[in-house]
């Protein structure tokens, strides 16, 4: 796969993977390595960085030697997300932040108003913001106007595994912002979902539950690695246009005359 340039870094994979929900730290490490991901997301809220458990977790993450994308998971206001992002920058020594501002606990949908407010403030503070958003084109436009160079619209609600609920909306965002880095984040349940996202022209896919909750996480991680690569290659190759009629793949010209006579 050709190198991917995003947020000032050059990566060899377009797969981003989370570090939560795995049955054990060892399985987490093995799965992330098997995925070939170039970016791993971590939550500052899940464990305190100063305690023993937190130190062990951070050491495991550092051993992966990947680009780290801290997130503001669990935040419900711009103020809370901004504070968490600033703390994450100090802990992880990176200006990258996956911005999550949750507006509803039922489907974990982002709060569009607080999300834009937080994005504006963090960009002014020197962050490279990766905003987790819905597939709403108008919200995407507002985030771009706020200064975002990367957008992460959901495929479906976090952890639902429903795949791409509205490919039309995702395609509209891709067509509206051809030069933006776009990553499908949330809802990916199986490798074919990742293929579909990449074939739409998205630059990457972020997932966690689909691997961590699989019966065989390491094997599933490897499957997603292949899926992202296949989807991207298919997009770059250019798929044939759909048709409303059949078209023979074997030409009639050159067919033996007795074969034609039998028809």
mmCIF file of C-alpha atoms in Angstrom:
data_model
loop_
_atom_site.group_PDB
_atom_site.id
_atom_site.type_symbol
_atom_site.label_atom_id
_atom_site.label_comp_id
_atom_site.label_asym_id
_atom_site.label_seq_id
_atom_site.Cartn_x
_atom_site.Cartn_y
_atom_site.Cartn_z
ATOM 1 C CA UNK A 1 0.000 0.000 0.000
ATOM 2 C CA UNK A 2 1.248 3.477 -0.854
ATOM 3 C CA UNK A 3 2.302 5.677 2.101
ATOM 4 C CA UNK A 4 -0.427 7.736 3.744
ATOM 5 C CA UNK A 5 0.284 11.314 4.758
ATOM 6 C CA UNK A 6 -1.936 12.569 7.572
ATOM 7 C CA UNK A 7 -1.526 15.151 10.299
ATOM 8 C CA UNK A 8 2.128 15.737 9.493
ATOM 9 C CA UNK A 9 3.031 12.037 9.679
ATOM 10 C CA UNK A 10 3.653 9.390 7.017
ATOM 11 C CA UNK A 11 2.160 5.962 7.695
ATOM 12 C CA UNK A 12 2.137 2.629 5.903
ATOM 13 C CA UNK A 13 -1.369 1.646 6.978
ATOM 14 C CA UNK A 14 -4.780 3.290 6.664
ATOM 15 C CA UNK A 15 -6.217 1.337 9.577
ATOM 16 C CA UNK A 16 -6.625 2.972 12.995
ATOM 17 C CA UNK A 17 -7.376 0.707 15.933
ATOM 18 C CA UNK A 18 -8.542 1.180 19.506
ATOM 19 C CA UNK A 19 -6.957 -0.212 22.675
ATOM 20 C CA UNK A 20 -10.066 -0.936 24.784
ATOM 21 C CA UNK A 21 -12.280 -3.964 25.520
ATOM 22 C CA UNK A 22 -9.728 -6.713 24.806
ATOM 23 C CA UNK A 23 -9.866 -9.831 26.991
ATOM 24 C CA UNK A 24 -6.285 -9.276 28.141
ATOM 25 C CA UNK A 25 -3.340 -6.873 27.624
ATOM 26 C CA UNK A 26 -1.481 -9.602 25.724
ATOM 27 C CA UNK A 27 -4.372 -10.113 23.308
ATOM 28 C CA UNK A 28 -4.549 -6.344 22.847
ATOM 29 C CA UNK A 29 -0.906 -6.162 21.826
ATOM 30 C CA UNK A 30 -1.093 -9.195 19.552
ATOM 31 C CA UNK A 31 -4.268 -7.953 17.880
ATOM 32 C CA UNK A 32 -2.952 -4.465 17.247
ATOM 33 C CA UNK A 33 0.242 -5.875 15.763
ATOM 34 C CA UNK A 34 -1.723 -8.294 13.583
ATOM 35 C CA UNK A 35 -3.858 -5.419 12.279
ATOM 36 C CA UNK A 36 -0.809 -3.659 10.885
ATOM 37 C CA UNK A 37 -2.408 -0.395 12.050
ATOM 38 C CA UNK A 38 -0.332 2.759 11.962
ATOM 39 C CA UNK A 39 -2.343 4.580 14.629
ATOM 40 C CA UNK A 40 -3.646 3.388 17.995
ATOM 41 C CA UNK A 41 -6.244 5.336 19.957
ATOM 42 C CA UNK A 42 -6.078 5.615 23.744
ATOM 43 C CA UNK A 43 -8.343 7.159 26.338
ATOM 44 C CA UNK A 44 -6.884 9.272 29.119
ATOM 45 C CA UNK A 45 -9.992 8.617 31.204
ATOM 46 C CA UNK A 46 -9.844 4.829 31.166
ATOM 47 C CA UNK A 47 -6.878 4.586 33.532
ATOM 48 C CA UNK A 48 -5.015 7.171 35.573
ATOM 49 C CA UNK A 49 -1.608 7.694 34.018
ATOM 50 C CA UNK A 50 0.105 7.903 37.388
ATOM 51 C CA UNK A 51 -1.034 4.650 39.002
ATOM 52 C CA UNK A 52 0.563 1.223 38.567
ATOM 53 C CA UNK A 53 -2.095 -0.115 36.215
ATOM 54 C CA UNK A 54 -1.881 3.028 34.126
ATOM 55 C CA UNK A 55 1.904 2.811 33.869
ATOM 56 C CA UNK A 56 1.667 -0.817 32.726
ATOM 57 C CA UNK A 57 -0.901 0.087 30.094
ATOM 58 C CA UNK A 58 1.160 2.991 28.738
ATOM 59 C CA UNK A 59 4.229 0.766 28.564
ATOM 60 C CA UNK A 60 2.337 -1.779 26.472
ATOM 61 C CA UNK A 61 1.172 0.984 24.151
ATOM 62 C CA UNK A 62 4.674 2.420 23.795
ATOM 63 C CA UNK A 63 6.047 -1.011 22.894
ATOM 64 C CA UNK A 64 3.786 -1.049 19.845
ATOM 65 C CA UNK A 65 5.766 1.887 18.421
ATOM 66 C CA UNK A 66 2.761 3.398 16.640
ATOM 67 C CA UNK A 67 1.425 6.907 16.276
ATOM 68 C CA UNK A 68 -0.785 7.593 19.302
ATOM 69 C CA UNK A 69 -4.151 9.286 18.949
ATOM 70 C CA UNK A 70 -5.526 10.208 22.398
ATOM 71 C CA UNK A 71 -9.283 10.710 22.581
ATOM 72 C CA UNK A 72 -11.703 12.642 24.740
ATOM 73 C CA UNK A 73 -14.084 9.698 25.230
ATOM 74 C CA UNK A 74 -16.747 10.294 27.841
ATOM 75 C CA UNK A 75 -16.790 14.082 27.537
ATOM 76 C CA UNK A 76 -20.176 15.786 27.279
ATOM 77 C CA UNK A 77 -19.233 19.428 26.883
ATOM 78 C CA UNK A 78 -16.713 21.506 24.978
ATOM 79 C CA UNK A 79 -15.109 22.651 28.230
ATOM 80 C CA UNK A 80 -14.640 19.091 29.456
ATOM 81 C CA UNK A 81 -13.228 17.939 26.106
ATOM 82 C CA UNK A 82 -10.788 20.850 25.906
ATOM 83 C CA UNK A 83 -9.444 20.149 29.397
ATOM 84 C CA UNK A 84 -9.048 16.436 28.628
ATOM 85 C CA UNK A 85 -7.271 17.202 25.350
ATOM 86 C CA UNK A 86 -4.803 19.506 27.071
ATOM 87 C CA UNK A 87 -4.049 16.840 29.678
ATOM 88 C CA UNK A 88 -3.579 14.229 26.931
ATOM 89 C CA UNK A 89 -1.119 16.468 25.112
ATOM 90 C CA UNK A 90 1.058 16.618 28.212
ATOM 91 C CA UNK A 91 0.880 12.878 28.892
ATOM 92 C CA UNK A 92 1.441 11.646 25.341
ATOM 93 C CA UNK A 93 3.520 14.508 23.975
ATOM 94 C CA UNK A 94 1.403 14.865 20.838
ATOM 95 C CA UNK A 95 -0.823 17.579 19.415
ATOM 96 C CA UNK A 96 -3.127 14.962 17.886
ATOM 97 C CA UNK A 97 -6.540 14.549 19.504
ATOM 98 C CA UNK A 98 -9.572 12.507 18.602
ATOM 99 C CA UNK A 99 -12.323 14.873 19.643
ATOM 100 C CA UNK A 100 -15.440 13.242 21.081
ATOM 101 C CA UNK A 101 -18.207 15.305 22.657
ATOM 102 C CA UNK A 102 -21.151 13.019 23.323
ATOM 103 C CA UNK A 103 -24.634 14.515 23.228
ATOM 104 C CA UNK A 104 -26.806 11.476 23.816
ATOM 105 C CA UNK A 105 -26.180 8.394 25.953
ATOM 106 C CA UNK A 106 -28.582 6.168 24.020
ATOM 107 C CA UNK A 107 -26.680 6.102 20.736
ATOM 108 C CA UNK A 108 -23.559 8.039 21.767
ATOM 109 C CA UNK A 109 -24.232 10.574 19.054
ATOM 110 C CA UNK A 110 -21.939 13.613 19.107
ATOM 111 C CA UNK A 111 -23.296 16.962 20.258
ATOM 112 C CA UNK A 112 -22.874 19.065 17.094
ATOM 113 C CA UNK A 113 -22.867 22.436 18.876
ATOM 114 C CA UNK A 114 -20.338 21.522 21.568
ATOM 115 C CA UNK A 115 -18.245 19.612 19.035
ATOM 116 C CA UNK A 116 -17.767 22.644 16.785
ATOM 117 C CA UNK A 117 -17.084 24.864 19.789
ATOM 118 C CA UNK A 118 -14.407 22.503 21.105
ATOM 119 C CA UNK A 119 -12.850 22.038 17.662
ATOM 120 C CA UNK A 120 -12.472 25.806 17.183
ATOM 121 C CA UNK A 121 -10.797 26.236 20.559
ATOM 122 C CA UNK A 122 -8.436 23.288 20.198
ATOM 123 C CA UNK A 123 -7.332 24.263 16.694
ATOM 124 C CA UNK A 124 -6.536 27.752 17.963
ATOM 125 C CA UNK A 125 -4.521 26.047 20.714
ATOM 126 C CA UNK A 126 -2.372 24.210 18.167
ATOM 127 C CA UNK A 127 -4.064 20.797 18.108
ATOM 128 C CA UNK A 128 -4.521 18.591 15.062
ATOM 129 C CA UNK A 129 -8.159 17.713 15.630
ATOM 130 C CA UNK A 130 -9.682 14.403 14.508
ATOM 131 C CA UNK A 131 -13.380 15.090 15.212
ATOM 132 C CA UNK A 132 -15.761 12.182 15.676
ATOM 133 C CA UNK A 133 -18.943 13.325 13.987
ATOM 134 C CA UNK A 134 -22.134 12.026 12.418
ATOM 135 C CA UNK A 135 -22.581 11.680 8.653
ATOM 136 C CA UNK A 136 -24.320 15.077 8.503
ATOM 137 C CA UNK A 137 -22.989 17.146 5.598
ATOM 138 C CA UNK A 138 -23.858 20.499 7.199
ATOM 139 C CA UNK A 139 -22.030 19.578 10.419
ATOM 140 C CA UNK A 140 -19.057 18.479 8.334
ATOM 141 C CA UNK A 141 -19.068 21.878 6.665
ATOM 142 C CA UNK A 142 -19.126 23.668 10.029
ATOM 143 C CA UNK A 143 -16.160 21.643 11.261
ATOM 144 C CA UNK A 144 -14.192 22.466 8.141
ATOM 145 C CA UNK A 145 -15.016 26.151 8.612
ATOM 146 C CA UNK A 146 -13.702 25.801 12.173
ATOM 147 C CA UNK A 147 -10.363 24.715 10.723
ATOM 148 C CA UNK A 148 -10.531 20.906 10.756
ATOM 149 C CA UNK A 149 -8.410 19.233 8.085
ATOM 150 C CA UNK A 150 -9.584 15.760 9.094
ATOM 151 C CA UNK A 151 -13.131 14.487 9.636
ATOM 152 C CA UNK A 152 -14.223 11.198 11.175
ATOM 153 C CA UNK A 153 -17.917 10.597 10.377
ATOM 154 C CA UNK A 154 -19.549 7.536 11.857
ATOM 155 C CA UNK A 155 -20.664 4.539 9.855
ATOM 156 C CA UNK A 156 -23.216 3.828 12.590
ATOM 157 C CA UNK A 157 -23.326 4.294 16.400
ATOM 158 C CA UNK A 158 -20.248 3.340 18.438
ATOM 159 C CA UNK A 159 -20.075 -0.371 19.177
ATOM 160 C CA UNK A 160 -23.229 -1.195 17.209
ATOM 161 C CA UNK A 161 -21.502 -3.221 14.495
ATOM 162 C CA UNK A 162 -24.209 -2.149 12.030
ATOM 163 C CA UNK A 163 -21.703 -1.125 9.367
ATOM 164 C CA UNK A 164 -22.403 1.798 7.048
ATOM 165 C CA UNK A 165 -26.026 2.763 7.742
ATOM 166 C CA UNK A 166 -26.108 5.545 5.165
ATOM 167 C CA UNK A 167 -23.517 5.152 2.393
ATOM 168 C CA UNK A 168 -25.220 7.991 0.491
ATOM 169 C CA UNK A 169 -24.384 10.505 3.235
ATOM 170 C CA UNK A 170 -20.815 9.273 3.498
ATOM 171 C CA UNK A 171 -20.399 9.496 -0.264
ATOM 172 C CA UNK A 172 -21.806 13.042 -0.237
ATOM 173 C CA UNK A 173 -19.212 14.120 2.338
ATOM 174 C CA UNK A 174 -16.452 12.519 0.262
ATOM 175 C CA UNK A 175 -17.591 14.303 -2.895
ATOM 176 C CA UNK A 176 -18.090 17.636 -1.113
ATOM 177 C CA UNK A 177 -14.598 17.589 0.420
ATOM 178 C CA UNK A 178 -12.333 15.827 -2.087
ATOM 179 C CA UNK A 179 -9.127 17.180 -0.555
ATOM 180 C CA UNK A 180 -9.945 16.473 3.094
ATOM 181 C CA UNK A 181 -8.680 13.468 5.041
ATOM 182 C CA UNK A 182 -11.792 11.407 5.824
ATOM 183 C CA UNK A 183 -11.898 8.415 8.179
ATOM 184 C CA UNK A 184 -14.942 6.274 8.912
ATOM 185 C CA UNK A 185 -15.110 5.967 12.686
ATOM 186 C CA UNK A 186 -17.560 3.786 14.643
ATOM 187 C CA UNK A 187 -20.041 1.096 13.710
ATOM 188 C CA UNK A 188 -17.689 -1.085 11.679
ATOM 189 C CA UNK A 189 -18.645 -4.675 12.489
ATOM 190 C CA UNK A 190 -17.009 -6.918 9.919
ATOM 191 C CA UNK A 191 -14.229 -6.732 7.310
ATOM 192 C CA UNK A 192 -16.686 -6.172 4.450
ATOM 193 C CA UNK A 193 -17.791 -2.928 6.157
ATOM 194 C CA UNK A 194 -14.201 -1.706 6.013
ATOM 195 C CA UNK A 195 -13.929 -2.665 2.338
ATOM 196 C CA UNK A 196 -17.105 -0.695 1.586
ATOM 197 C CA UNK A 197 -15.813 2.394 3.399
ATOM 198 C CA UNK A 198 -12.517 2.322 1.549
ATOM 199 C CA UNK A 199 -14.212 1.732 -1.811
ATOM 200 C CA UNK A 200 -16.208 4.934 -1.215
ATOM 201 C CA UNK A 201 -12.891 6.761 -1.309
ATOM 202 C CA UNK A 202 -12.401 7.237 2.419
ATOM 203 C CA UNK A 203 -8.809 7.607 3.490
ATOM 204 C CA UNK A 204 -8.951 5.318 6.501
ATOM 205 C CA UNK A 205 -11.052 3.313 8.927
ATOM 206 C CA UNK A 206 -11.023 3.408 12.724
ATOM 207 C CA UNK A 207 -12.389 0.481 14.685
ATOM 208 C CA UNK A 208 -12.130 -1.189 18.073
ATOM 209 C CA UNK A 209 -15.078 -3.358 19.144
ATOM 210 C CA UNK A 210 -15.104 -5.354 15.894
ATOM 211 C CA UNK A 211 -11.677 -6.754 16.783
ATOM 212 C CA UNK A 212 -11.674 -6.669 20.582
ATOM 213 C CA UNK A 213 -15.031 -8.464 20.914
ATOM 214 C CA UNK A 214 -14.435 -11.035 18.174
ATOM 215 C CA UNK A 215 -14.151 -14.695 19.169
ATOM 216 C CA UNK A 216 -10.583 -14.618 17.830
ATOM 217 C CA UNK A 217 -9.391 -10.998 18.054
ATOM 218 C CA UNK A 218 -5.957 -11.578 16.543
ATOM 219 C CA UNK A 219 -7.382 -13.384 13.520
ATOM 220 C CA UNK A 220 -10.056 -10.716 13.078
ATOM 221 C CA UNK A 221 -7.415 -7.982 13.253
ATOM 222 C CA UNK A 222 -5.537 -9.659 10.431
ATOM 223 C CA UNK A 223 -8.762 -9.881 8.422
ATOM 224 C CA UNK A 224 -9.345 -6.147 8.800
ATOM 225 C CA UNK A 225 -5.797 -5.447 7.691
ATOM 226 C CA UNK A 226 -6.483 -7.279 4.431
ATOM 227 C CA UNK A 227 -9.908 -5.634 4.085
ATOM 228 C CA UNK A 228 -8.576 -2.093 4.312
ATOM 229 C CA UNK A 229 -5.804 -2.852 1.844
ATOM 230 C CA UNK A 230 -8.220 -4.504 -0.598
ATOM 231 C CA UNK A 231 -10.763 -1.689 -0.350
ATOM 232 C CA UNK A 232 -8.159 0.984 -0.966
ATOM 233 C CA UNK A 233 -6.634 -0.912 -3.896
ATOM 234 C CA UNK A 234 -10.098 -1.340 -5.387
ATOM 235 C CA UNK A 235 -10.821 2.370 -5.072
ATOM 236 C CA UNK A 236 -7.506 3.347 -6.655
ATOM 237 C CA UNK A 237 -8.010 0.835 -9.482
ATOM 238 C CA UNK A 238 -11.392 2.318 -10.370
ATOM 239 C CA UNK A 239 -14.417 0.059 -10.268
ATOM 240 C CA UNK A 240 -16.406 -0.628 -13.440
ATOM 241 C CA UNK A 241 -19.663 1.351 -13.691
ATOM 242 C CA UNK A 242 -22.884 -0.361 -12.683
ATOM 243 C CA UNK A 243 -25.296 -1.280 -15.490
ATOM 244 C CA UNK A 244 -29.021 -1.941 -15.649
ATOM 245 C CA UNK A 245 -28.519 -4.632 -18.274
ATOM 246 C CA UNK A 246 -26.438 -7.751 -18.777
ATOM 247 C CA UNK A 247 -23.298 -7.650 -20.890
ATOM 248 C CA UNK A 248 -21.442 -10.822 -21.953
ATOM 249 C CA UNK A 249 -17.886 -11.084 -20.727
ATOM 250 C CA UNK A 250 -17.027 -13.390 -23.645
ATOM 251 C CA UNK A 251 -17.269 -11.675 -27.048
ATOM 252 C CA UNK A 252 -19.339 -13.255 -29.824
ATOM 253 C CA UNK A 253 -16.781 -12.333 -32.479
ATOM 254 C CA UNK A 254 -14.559 -15.265 -33.197
ATOM 255 C CA UNK A 255 -17.037 -17.839 -31.870
ATOM 256 C CA UNK A 256 -17.141 -20.966 -34.075
ATOM 257 C CA UNK A 257 -20.047 -20.852 -36.553
ATOM 258 C CA UNK A 258 -21.443 -24.180 -35.354
ATOM 259 C CA UNK A 259 -21.655 -22.762 -31.775
ATOM 260 C CA UNK A 260 -23.728 -19.849 -33.068
ATOM 261 C CA UNK A 261 -25.945 -22.192 -35.068
ATOM 262 C CA UNK A 262 -26.794 -24.207 -31.970
ATOM 263 C CA UNK A 263 -28.302 -21.136 -30.240
#
